Amino acid sequence: KGKGAGCTYSAYDVIKMIREASGGIQDTGYLDKVAEEGKDAFRTLIQNERRLELAFENHRWYDLRRCLLPLDEPARGVKVSIENGVLTYDTSVVVAERKFDDIRYYYSPMPYDECIKNPGPINNKGWK
């Protein structure tokens, strides 16, 4: 629950405020438990909060890249069927395979024009 140099709020405080503002979540039991588990557990909590918050805002891809999380998980869908008036949901349907298995997918290359202008700088990881 510590604050960084020059910061008014800690990450714990910010997550707590966001939860309260978004839906009135007053119970901090889970948040307190994760904060006690340490920095890695809290980082995972923040990544999950961002996953939920930004799910449909086209920011998830950039979060995955920034945190160097796996990009090669297939896109999944749901197949809904009805039998005898009962709905069943199959969540194992693969919509698209993703073949992002190289470090270069996490970094963008330097623009070619800039590489021509000044050959001194080294390009980003995975790019020549």
mmCIF file of N, CA and C in Angstrom:
data_model
loop_
_atom_site.group_PDB
_atom_site.id
_atom_site.type_symbol
_atom_site.label_atom_id
_atom_site.label_comp_id
_atom_site.label_asym_id
_atom_site.label_seq_id
_atom_site.Cartn_x
_atom_site.Cartn_y
_atom_site.Cartn_z
ATOM 1 N N LYS A 1 0.817 -1.195 0.000
ATOM 2 C CA LYS A 1 0.000 0.000 0.000
ATOM 3 C C LYS A 1 0.861 1.260 0.000
ATOM 4 N N GLY A 2 2.139 1.105 -0.303
ATOM 5 C CA GLY A 2 3.048 2.247 -0.286
ATOM 6 C C GLY A 2 2.855 3.159 -1.484
ATOM 7 N N LYS A 3 3.279 4.382 -1.318
ATOM 8 C CA LYS A 3 3.198 5.381 -2.376
ATOM 9 C C LYS A 3 4.589 5.618 -2.929
ATOM 10 N N GLY A 4 4.667 5.895 -4.223
ATOM 11 C CA GLY A 4 5.941 6.237 -4.840
ATOM 12 C C GLY A 4 6.306 7.671 -4.533
ATOM 13 N N ALA A 5 7.534 8.019 -4.846
ATOM 14 C CA ALA A 5 8.002 9.384 -4.593
ATOM 15 C C ALA A 5 7.163 10.389 -5.380
ATOM 16 N N GLY A 6 6.628 11.360 -4.707
ATOM 17 C CA GLY A 6 5.857 12.416 -5.355
ATOM 18 C C GLY A 6 4.424 12.029 -5.689
ATOM 19 N N CYS A 7 3.984 10.847 -5.309
ATOM 20 C CA CYS A 7 2.622 10.395 -5.630
ATOM 21 C C CYS A 7 1.684 10.701 -4.472
ATOM 22 N N THR A 8 0.494 11.128 -4.810
ATOM 23 C CA THR A 8 -0.514 11.417 -3.798
ATOM 24 C C THR A 8 -1.242 10.156 -3.372
ATOM 25 N N TYR A 9 -1.463 9.232 -4.341
ATOM 26 C CA TYR A 9 -2.206 8.005 -4.075
ATOM 27 C C TYR A 9 -1.350 6.778 -4.401
ATOM 28 N N SER A 10 -1.569 5.712 -3.673
ATOM 29 C CA SER A 10 -0.920 4.436 -3.991
ATOM 30 C C SER A 10 -1.771 3.705 -5.024
ATOM 31 N N ALA A 11 -1.216 2.647 -5.618
ATOM 32 C CA ALA A 11 -1.979 1.841 -6.577
ATOM 33 C C ALA A 11 -3.215 1.248 -5.897
ATOM 34 N N TYR A 12 -3.082 0.846 -4.646
ATOM 35 C CA TYR A 12 -4.211 0.330 -3.867
ATOM 36 C C TYR A 12 -5.319 1.372 -3.782
ATOM 37 N N ASP A 13 -4.952 2.616 -3.449
ATOM 38 C CA ASP A 13 -5.942 3.694 -3.324
ATOM 39 C C ASP A 13 -6.663 3.942 -4.651
ATOM 40 N N VAL A 14 -5.910 3.929 -5.744
ATOM 41 C CA VAL A 14 -6.499 4.207 -7.062
ATOM 42 C C VAL A 14 -7.473 3.103 -7.454
ATOM 43 N N ILE A 15 -7.079 1.843 -7.280
ATOM 44 C CA ILE A 15 -7.974 0.719 -7.607
ATOM 45 C C ILE A 15 -9.236 0.808 -6.758
ATOM 46 N N LYS A 16 -9.082 1.117 -5.495
ATOM 47 C CA LYS A 16 -10.235 1.245 -4.593
ATOM 48 C C LYS A 16 -11.178 2.350 -5.075
ATOM 49 N N MET A 17 -10.620 3.508 -5.474
ATOM 50 C CA MET A 17 -11.452 4.618 -5.960
ATOM 51 C C MET A 17 -12.159 4.253 -7.266
ATOM 52 N N ILE A 18 -11.455 3.568 -8.158
ATOM 53 C CA ILE A 18 -12.058 3.165 -9.433
ATOM 54 C C ILE A 18 -13.214 2.205 -9.191
ATOM 55 N N ARG A 19 -13.019 1.255 -8.297
ATOM 56 C CA ARG A 19 -14.088 0.295 -7.993
ATOM 57 C C ARG A 19 -15.304 0.994 -7.388
ATOM 58 N N GLU A 20 -15.069 1.919 -6.495
ATOM 59 C CA GLU A 20 -16.179 2.652 -5.884
ATOM 60 C C GLU A 20 -16.930 3.487 -6.915
ATOM 61 N N ALA A 21 -16.190 4.149 -7.800
ATOM 62 C CA ALA A 21 -16.813 5.022 -8.794
ATOM 63 C C ALA A 21 -17.552 4.240 -9.873
ATOM 64 N N SER A 22 -17.057 3.060 -10.211
ATOM 65 C CA SER A 22 -17.648 2.316 -11.322
ATOM 66 C C SER A 22 -18.951 1.615 -10.966
ATOM 67 N N GLY A 23 -19.075 1.149 -9.757
ATOM 68 C CA GLY A 23 -20.302 0.438 -9.433
ATOM 69 C C GLY A 23 -20.611 0.418 -7.961
ATOM 70 N N GLY A 24 -19.930 1.224 -7.219
ATOM 71 C CA GLY A 24 -20.205 1.280 -5.796
ATOM 72 C C GLY A 24 -19.695 0.080 -5.032
ATOM 73 N N ILE A 25 -18.586 -0.525 -5.472
ATOM 74 C CA ILE A 25 -18.023 -1.683 -4.770
ATOM 75 C C ILE A 25 -17.328 -1.177 -3.516
ATOM 76 N N GLN A 26 -17.953 -1.403 -2.383
ATOM 77 C CA GLN A 26 -17.422 -0.920 -1.113
ATOM 78 C C GLN A 26 -16.570 -1.958 -0.396
ATOM 79 N N ASP A 27 -16.822 -3.242 -0.671
ATOM 80 C CA ASP A 27 -16.101 -4.322 0.004
ATOM 81 C C ASP A 27 -14.670 -4.395 -0.526
ATOM 82 N N THR A 28 -13.705 -4.179 0.351
ATOM 83 C CA THR A 28 -12.298 -4.214 -0.058
ATOM 84 C C THR A 28 -11.597 -5.471 0.437
ATOM 85 N N GLY A 29 -12.339 -6.473 0.852
ATOM 86 C CA GLY A 29 -11.743 -7.699 1.380
ATOM 87 C C GLY A 29 -10.799 -8.369 0.401
ATOM 88 N N TYR A 30 -11.269 -8.549 -0.836
ATOM 89 C CA TYR A 30 -10.433 -9.191 -1.857
ATOM 90 C C TYR A 30 -9.223 -8.324 -2.182
ATOM 91 N N LEU A 31 -9.419 -7.050 -2.301
ATOM 92 C CA LEU A 31 -8.340 -6.116 -2.597
ATOM 93 C C LEU A 31 -7.291 -6.139 -1.487
ATOM 94 N N ASP A 32 -7.733 -6.164 -0.237
ATOM 95 C CA ASP A 32 -6.816 -6.222 0.906
ATOM 96 C C ASP A 32 -6.020 -7.519 0.902
ATOM 97 N N LYS A 33 -6.688 -8.621 0.605
ATOM 98 C CA LYS A 33 -6.029 -9.931 0.589
ATOM 99 C C LYS A 33 -4.922 -9.971 -0.467
ATOM 100 N N VAL A 34 -5.230 -9.470 -1.661
ATOM 101 C CA VAL A 34 -4.243 -9.474 -2.743
ATOM 102 C C VAL A 34 -3.085 -8.534 -2.410
ATOM 103 N N ALA A 35 -3.372 -7.395 -1.808
ATOM 104 C CA ALA A 35 -2.324 -6.438 -1.443
ATOM 105 C C ALA A 35 -1.350 -7.056 -0.441
ATOM 106 N N GLU A 36 -1.849 -7.900 0.446
ATOM 107 C CA GLU A 36 -0.997 -8.565 1.436
ATOM 108 C C GLU A 36 -0.128 -9.653 0.807
ATOM 109 N N GLU A 37 -0.565 -10.220 -0.323
ATOM 110 C CA GLU A 37 0.184 -11.296 -0.970
ATOM 111 C C GLU A 37 1.452 -10.804 -1.639
ATOM 112 N N GLY A 38 1.548 -9.536 -1.936
ATOM 113 C CA GLY A 38 2.781 -9.003 -2.490
ATOM 114 C C GLY A 38 2.601 -8.313 -3.828
ATOM 115 N N LYS A 39 3.733 -7.822 -4.330
ATOM 116 C CA LYS A 39 3.737 -7.003 -5.543
ATOM 117 C C LYS A 39 3.286 -7.776 -6.783
ATOM 118 N N ASP A 40 3.742 -9.016 -6.946
ATOM 119 C CA ASP A 40 3.375 -9.792 -8.136
ATOM 120 C C ASP A 40 1.881 -10.091 -8.176
ATOM 121 N N ALA A 41 1.309 -10.439 -7.035
ATOM 122 C CA ALA A 41 -0.131 -10.711 -6.978
ATOM 123 C C ALA A 41 -0.927 -9.442 -7.274
ATOM 124 N N PHE A 42 -0.451 -8.308 -6.766
ATOM 125 C CA PHE A 42 -1.154 -7.050 -7.005
ATOM 126 C C PHE A 42 -1.039 -6.638 -8.464
ATOM 127 N N ARG A 43 0.120 -6.902 -9.092
ATOM 128 C CA ARG A 43 0.282 -6.603 -10.519
ATOM 129 C C ARG A 43 -0.717 -7.436 -11.340
ATOM 130 N N THR A 44 -0.885 -8.702 -10.980
ATOM 131 C CA THR A 44 -1.853 -9.559 -11.666
ATOM 132 C C THR A 44 -3.268 -9.019 -11.485
ATOM 133 N N LEU A 45 -3.586 -8.532 -10.286
ATOM 134 C CA LEU A 45 -4.899 -7.936 -10.028
ATOM 135 C C LEU A 45 -5.114 -6.713 -10.922
ATOM 136 N N ILE A 46 -4.113 -5.853 -11.031
ATOM 137 C CA ILE A 46 -4.234 -4.650 -11.860
ATOM 138 C C ILE A 46 -4.422 -5.033 -13.328
ATOM 139 N N GLN A 47 -3.667 -6.032 -13.792
ATOM 140 C CA GLN A 47 -3.812 -6.478 -15.178
ATOM 141 C C GLN A 47 -5.215 -7.020 -15.429
ATOM 142 N N ASN A 48 -5.768 -7.728 -14.455
ATOM 143 C CA ASN A 48 -7.129 -8.248 -14.606
ATOM 144 C C ASN A 48 -8.154 -7.114 -14.590
ATOM 145 N N GLU A 49 -7.954 -6.132 -13.731
ATOM 146 C CA GLU A 49 -8.864 -4.974 -13.688
ATOM 147 C C GLU A 49 -8.847 -4.254 -15.038
ATOM 148 N N ARG A 50 -7.661 -4.078 -15.608
ATOM 149 C CA ARG A 50 -7.553 -3.427 -16.917
ATOM 150 C C ARG A 50 -8.195 -4.285 -18.007
ATOM 151 N N ARG A 51 -8.039 -5.602 -17.897
ATOM 152 C CA ARG A 51 -8.656 -6.505 -18.874
ATOM 153 C C ARG A 51 -10.168 -6.316 -18.878
ATOM 154 N N LEU A 52 -10.748 -6.238 -17.701
ATOM 155 C CA LEU A 52 -12.199 -6.062 -17.600
ATOM 156 C C LEU A 52 -12.636 -4.671 -18.042
ATOM 157 N N GLU A 53 -11.905 -3.663 -17.588
ATOM 158 C CA GLU A 53 -12.272 -2.277 -17.874
ATOM 159 C C GLU A 53 -12.148 -1.934 -19.357
ATOM 160 N N LEU A 54 -11.108 -2.451 -20.018
ATOM 161 C CA LEU A 54 -10.823 -2.064 -21.390
ATOM 162 C C LEU A 54 -11.195 -3.133 -22.408
ATOM 163 N N ALA A 55 -12.010 -4.088 -22.010
ATOM 164 C CA ALA A 55 -12.296 -5.253 -22.857
ATOM 165 C C ALA A 55 -12.803 -4.886 -24.245
ATOM 166 N N PHE A 56 -13.649 -3.916 -24.349
ATOM 167 C CA PHE A 56 -14.259 -3.583 -25.634
ATOM 168 C C PHE A 56 -13.828 -2.210 -26.142
ATOM 169 N N GLU A 57 -12.671 -1.745 -25.708
ATOM 170 C CA GLU A 57 -12.191 -0.427 -26.115
ATOM 171 C C GLU A 57 -10.921 -0.501 -26.953
ATOM 172 N N ASN A 58 -10.570 -1.680 -27.434
ATOM 173 C CA ASN A 58 -9.400 -1.891 -28.291
ATOM 174 C C ASN A 58 -8.091 -1.471 -27.639
ATOM 175 N N HIS A 59 -7.971 -1.632 -26.326
ATOM 176 C CA HIS A 59 -6.729 -1.347 -25.622
ATOM 177 C C HIS A 59 -6.058 -2.631 -25.138
ATOM 178 N N ARG A 60 -6.759 -3.729 -25.125
ATOM 179 C CA ARG A 60 -6.240 -4.983 -24.571
ATOM 180 C C ARG A 60 -4.957 -5.412 -25.281
ATOM 181 N N TRP A 61 -4.924 -5.321 -26.596
ATOM 182 C CA TRP A 61 -3.757 -5.731 -27.369
ATOM 183 C C TRP A 61 -2.507 -4.986 -26.893
ATOM 184 N N TYR A 62 -2.637 -3.693 -26.632
ATOM 185 C CA TYR A 62 -1.496 -2.893 -26.209
ATOM 186 C C TYR A 62 -1.083 -3.229 -24.782
ATOM 187 N N ASP A 63 -2.037 -3.564 -23.937
ATOM 188 C CA ASP A 63 -1.706 -4.010 -22.582
ATOM 189 C C ASP A 63 -0.931 -5.320 -22.615
ATOM 190 N N LEU A 64 -1.368 -6.253 -23.440
ATOM 191 C CA LEU A 64 -0.658 -7.528 -23.551
ATOM 192 C C LEU A 64 0.776 -7.301 -23.997
ATOM 193 N N ARG A 65 0.956 -6.464 -24.979
ATOM 194 C CA ARG A 65 2.300 -6.178 -25.483
ATOM 195 C C ARG A 65 3.141 -5.458 -24.435
ATOM 196 N N ARG A 66 2.572 -4.480 -23.770
ATOM 197 C CA ARG A 66 3.318 -3.698 -22.782
ATOM 198 C C ARG A 66 3.796 -4.573 -21.625
ATOM 199 N N CYS A 67 2.966 -5.520 -21.205
ATOM 200 C CA CYS A 67 3.306 -6.394 -20.079
ATOM 201 C C CYS A 67 4.011 -7.674 -20.521
ATOM 202 N N LEU A 68 4.264 -7.815 -21.826
ATOM 203 C CA LEU A 68 4.898 -9.010 -22.399
ATOM 204 C C LEU A 68 4.141 -10.291 -22.030
ATOM 205 N N LEU A 69 2.814 -10.206 -22.070
ATOM 206 C CA LEU A 69 1.959 -11.376 -21.829
ATOM 207 C C LEU A 69 1.783 -12.139 -23.135
ATOM 208 N N PRO A 70 1.419 -13.423 -23.092
ATOM 209 C CA PRO A 70 1.310 -14.221 -24.319
ATOM 210 C C PRO A 70 0.320 -13.634 -25.325
ATOM 211 N N LEU A 71 0.767 -13.564 -26.581
ATOM 212 C CA LEU A 71 -0.068 -13.043 -27.658
ATOM 213 C C LEU A 71 -0.606 -14.156 -28.548
ATOM 214 N N ASP A 72 -0.141 -15.380 -28.325
ATOM 215 C CA ASP A 72 -0.471 -16.463 -29.248
ATOM 216 C C ASP A 72 -1.671 -17.304 -28.819
ATOM 217 N N GLU A 73 -2.448 -16.827 -27.876
ATOM 218 C CA GLU A 73 -3.652 -17.555 -27.486
ATOM 219 C C GLU A 73 -4.704 -17.398 -28.571
ATOM 220 N N PRO A 74 -5.394 -18.467 -28.917
ATOM 221 C CA PRO A 74 -6.402 -18.361 -29.982
ATOM 222 C C PRO A 74 -7.603 -17.522 -29.532
ATOM 223 N N ALA A 75 -8.242 -16.890 -30.508
ATOM 224 C CA ALA A 75 -9.480 -16.158 -30.232
ATOM 225 C C ALA A 75 -10.597 -17.194 -30.112
ATOM 226 N N ARG A 76 -11.341 -17.117 -29.042
ATOM 227 C CA ARG A 76 -12.395 -18.107 -28.797
ATOM 228 C C ARG A 76 -13.777 -17.477 -28.897
ATOM 229 N N GLY A 77 -14.740 -18.301 -29.209
ATOM 230 C CA GLY A 77 -16.122 -17.863 -29.288
ATOM 231 C C GLY A 77 -17.002 -18.822 -28.506
ATOM 232 N N VAL A 78 -18.285 -18.639 -28.606
ATOM 233 C CA VAL A 78 -19.251 -19.485 -27.911
ATOM 234 C C VAL A 78 -20.251 -20.013 -28.926
ATOM 235 N N LYS A 79 -20.476 -21.312 -28.887
ATOM 236 C CA LYS A 79 -21.496 -21.917 -29.730
ATOM 237 C C LYS A 79 -22.698 -22.221 -28.831
ATOM 238 N N VAL A 80 -23.807 -21.588 -29.141
ATOM 239 C CA VAL A 80 -25.022 -21.752 -28.348
ATOM 240 C C VAL A 80 -25.961 -22.680 -29.108
ATOM 241 N N SER A 81 -26.432 -23.702 -28.423
ATOM 242 C CA SER A 81 -27.396 -24.612 -29.048
ATOM 243 C C SER A 81 -28.532 -24.867 -28.067
ATOM 244 N N ILE A 82 -29.649 -25.284 -28.629
ATOM 245 C CA ILE A 82 -30.825 -25.558 -27.800
ATOM 246 C C ILE A 82 -31.299 -26.976 -28.098
ATOM 247 N N GLU A 83 -31.477 -27.740 -27.040
ATOM 248 C CA GLU A 83 -31.988 -29.101 -27.153
ATOM 249 C C GLU A 83 -33.061 -29.293 -26.097
ATOM 250 N N ASN A 84 -34.240 -29.658 -26.532
ATOM 251 C CA ASN A 84 -35.377 -29.878 -25.633
ATOM 252 C C ASN A 84 -35.651 -28.670 -24.742
ATOM 253 N N GLY A 85 -35.484 -27.485 -25.318
ATOM 254 C CA GLY A 85 -35.760 -26.261 -24.580
ATOM 255 C C GLY A 85 -34.663 -25.836 -23.615
ATOM 256 N N VAL A 86 -33.527 -26.528 -23.646
ATOM 257 C CA VAL A 86 -32.429 -26.201 -22.744
ATOM 258 C C VAL A 86 -31.258 -25.638 -23.561
ATOM 259 N N LEU A 87 -30.803 -24.466 -23.170
ATOM 260 C CA LEU A 87 -29.660 -23.859 -23.840
ATOM 261 C C LEU A 87 -28.362 -24.476 -23.327
ATOM 262 N N THR A 88 -27.452 -24.780 -24.251
ATOM 263 C CA THR A 88 -26.120 -25.244 -23.876
ATOM 264 C C THR A 88 -25.102 -24.324 -24.525
ATOM 265 N N TYR A 89 -24.005 -24.111 -23.831
ATOM 266 C CA TYR A 89 -22.969 -23.195 -24.287
ATOM 267 C C TYR A 89 -21.647 -23.935 -24.389
ATOM 268 N N ASP A 90 -21.073 -23.943 -25.572
ATOM 269 C CA ASP A 90 -19.767 -24.549 -25.795
ATOM 270 C C ASP A 90 -18.752 -23.427 -25.958
ATOM 271 N N THR A 91 -17.885 -23.253 -24.950
ATOM 272 C CA THR A 91 -16.915 -22.154 -24.969
ATOM 273 C C THR A 91 -15.560 -22.570 -25.535
ATOM 274 N N SER A 92 -15.455 -23.782 -26.057
ATOM 275 C CA SER A 92 -14.171 -24.251 -26.581
ATOM 276 C C SER A 92 -14.013 -24.005 -28.080
ATOM 277 N N VAL A 93 -14.917 -23.243 -28.671
ATOM 278 C CA VAL A 93 -14.879 -22.984 -30.104
ATOM 279 C C VAL A 93 -13.746 -22.003 -30.417
ATOM 280 N N VAL A 94 -12.820 -22.404 -31.290
ATOM 281 C CA VAL A 94 -11.717 -21.537 -31.699
ATOM 282 C C VAL A 94 -12.152 -20.775 -32.949
ATOM 283 N N VAL A 95 -12.175 -19.462 -32.850
ATOM 284 C CA VAL A 95 -12.596 -18.605 -33.958
ATOM 285 C C VAL A 95 -11.419 -18.325 -34.887
ATOM 286 N N ALA A 96 -10.257 -18.049 -34.301
ATOM 287 C CA ALA A 96 -9.066 -17.749 -35.106
ATOM 288 C C ALA A 96 -7.815 -18.130 -34.332
ATOM 289 N N GLU A 97 -6.878 -18.751 -35.025
ATOM 290 C CA GLU A 97 -5.571 -19.045 -34.440
ATOM 291 C C GLU A 97 -4.704 -17.801 -34.564
ATOM 292 N N ARG A 98 -3.864 -17.586 -33.596
ATOM 293 C CA ARG A 98 -2.956 -16.433 -33.632
ATOM 294 C C ARG A 98 -1.534 -16.942 -33.525
ATOM 295 N N LYS A 99 -0.716 -16.576 -34.464
ATOM 296 C CA LYS A 99 0.663 -17.061 -34.540
ATOM 297 C C LYS A 99 1.658 -15.969 -34.182
ATOM 298 N N PHE A 100 1.496 -15.351 -33.043
ATOM 299 C CA PHE A 100 2.422 -14.331 -32.585
ATOM 300 C C PHE A 100 3.416 -14.998 -31.639
ATOM 301 N N ASP A 101 4.474 -15.582 -32.201
ATOM 302 C CA ASP A 101 5.391 -16.364 -31.395
ATOM 303 C C ASP A 101 6.827 -15.841 -31.448
ATOM 304 N N ASP A 102 6.988 -14.587 -31.787
ATOM 305 C CA ASP A 102 8.314 -14.000 -31.885
ATOM 306 C C ASP A 102 8.342 -12.701 -31.082
ATOM 307 N N ILE A 103 9.512 -12.363 -30.536
ATOM 308 C CA ILE A 103 9.639 -11.155 -29.704
ATOM 309 C C ILE A 103 9.302 -9.891 -30.489
ATOM 310 N N ARG A 104 9.442 -9.917 -31.797
ATOM 311 C CA ARG A 104 9.199 -8.702 -32.576
ATOM 312 C C ARG A 104 7.738 -8.271 -32.562
ATOM 313 N N TYR A 105 6.835 -9.176 -32.233
ATOM 314 C CA TYR A 105 5.422 -8.804 -32.177
ATOM 315 C C TYR A 105 5.102 -7.905 -30.975
ATOM 316 N N TYR A 106 6.019 -7.845 -30.015
ATOM 317 C CA TYR A 106 5.818 -6.987 -28.856
ATOM 318 C C TYR A 106 6.307 -5.560 -29.104
ATOM 319 N N TYR A 107 7.151 -5.379 -30.107
ATOM 320 C CA TYR A 107 7.740 -4.081 -30.386
ATOM 321 C C TYR A 107 7.460 -3.692 -31.830
ATOM 322 N N SER A 108 7.242 -2.427 -32.067
ATOM 323 C CA SER A 108 7.063 -1.935 -33.431
ATOM 324 C C SER A 108 8.435 -1.596 -34.013
ATOM 325 N N PRO A 109 8.600 -1.766 -35.324
ATOM 326 C CA PRO A 109 9.891 -1.406 -35.922
ATOM 327 C C PRO A 109 10.012 0.113 -36.044
ATOM 328 N N MET A 110 11.241 0.560 -36.138
ATOM 329 C CA MET A 110 11.461 1.977 -36.423
ATOM 330 C C MET A 110 11.035 2.223 -37.860
ATOM 331 N N PRO A 111 10.482 3.380 -38.165
ATOM 332 C CA PRO A 111 10.093 3.668 -39.546
ATOM 333 C C PRO A 111 11.295 3.584 -40.487
ATOM 334 N N TYR A 112 11.073 3.006 -41.649
ATOM 335 C CA TYR A 112 12.146 2.806 -42.625
ATOM 336 C C TYR A 112 12.813 4.117 -43.005
ATOM 337 N N ASP A 113 12.011 5.153 -43.203
ATOM 338 C CA ASP A 113 12.558 6.462 -43.577
ATOM 339 C C ASP A 113 13.552 6.975 -42.528
ATOM 340 N N GLU A 114 13.248 6.739 -41.260
ATOM 341 C CA GLU A 114 14.142 7.183 -40.186
ATOM 342 C C GLU A 114 15.429 6.370 -40.180
ATOM 343 N N CYS A 115 15.325 5.077 -40.498
ATOM 344 C CA CYS A 115 16.524 4.222 -40.568
ATOM 345 C C CYS A 115 17.441 4.669 -41.699
ATOM 346 N N ILE A 116 16.871 5.135 -42.803
ATOM 347 C CA ILE A 116 17.656 5.612 -43.943
ATOM 348 C C ILE A 116 18.338 6.935 -43.601
ATOM 349 N N LYS A 117 17.609 7.841 -42.932
ATOM 350 C CA LYS A 117 18.148 9.150 -42.573
ATOM 351 C C LYS A 117 19.342 9.027 -41.624
ATOM 352 N N ASN A 118 19.211 8.119 -40.651
ATOM 353 C CA ASN A 118 20.259 7.972 -39.640
ATOM 354 C C ASN A 118 20.467 6.496 -39.353
ATOM 355 N N PRO A 119 21.490 5.878 -39.939
ATOM 356 C CA PRO A 119 21.717 4.445 -39.736
ATOM 357 C C PRO A 119 22.315 4.109 -38.372
ATOM 358 N N GLY A 120 22.592 5.091 -37.539
ATOM 359 C CA GLY A 120 23.234 4.866 -36.239
ATOM 360 C C GLY A 120 22.383 4.111 -35.229
ATOM 361 N N PRO A 121 21.143 4.514 -34.990
ATOM 362 C CA PRO A 121 20.334 3.849 -33.965
ATOM 363 C C PRO A 121 20.060 2.375 -34.299
ATOM 364 N N ILE A 122 19.972 1.577 -33.284
ATOM 365 C CA ILE A 122 19.655 0.149 -33.456
ATOM 366 C C ILE A 122 18.141 0.008 -33.420
ATOM 367 N N ASN A 123 17.612 -0.796 -34.335
ATOM 368 C CA ASN A 123 16.166 -1.005 -34.409
ATOM 369 C C ASN A 123 15.675 -1.767 -33.171
ATOM 370 N N ASN A 124 14.388 -1.772 -32.956
ATOM 371 C CA ASN A 124 13.797 -2.456 -31.815
ATOM 372 C C ASN A 124 14.005 -3.956 -31.893
ATOM 373 N N LYS A 125 13.818 -4.646 -30.771
ATOM 374 C CA LYS A 125 14.038 -6.089 -30.684
ATOM 375 C C LYS A 125 13.262 -6.818 -31.766
ATOM 376 N N GLY A 126 13.952 -7.738 -32.443
ATOM 377 C CA GLY A 126 13.308 -8.560 -33.453
ATOM 378 C C GLY A 126 13.289 -7.945 -34.844
ATOM 379 N N TRP A 127 13.716 -6.703 -34.974
ATOM 380 C CA TRP A 127 13.700 -6.016 -36.268
ATOM 381 C C TRP A 127 15.115 -5.660 -36.681
ATOM 382 N N LYS A 128 15.372 -5.690 -37.983
ATOM 383 C CA LYS A 128 16.722 -5.367 -38.512
ATOM 384 C C LYS A 128 16.708 -4.044 -39.229
#
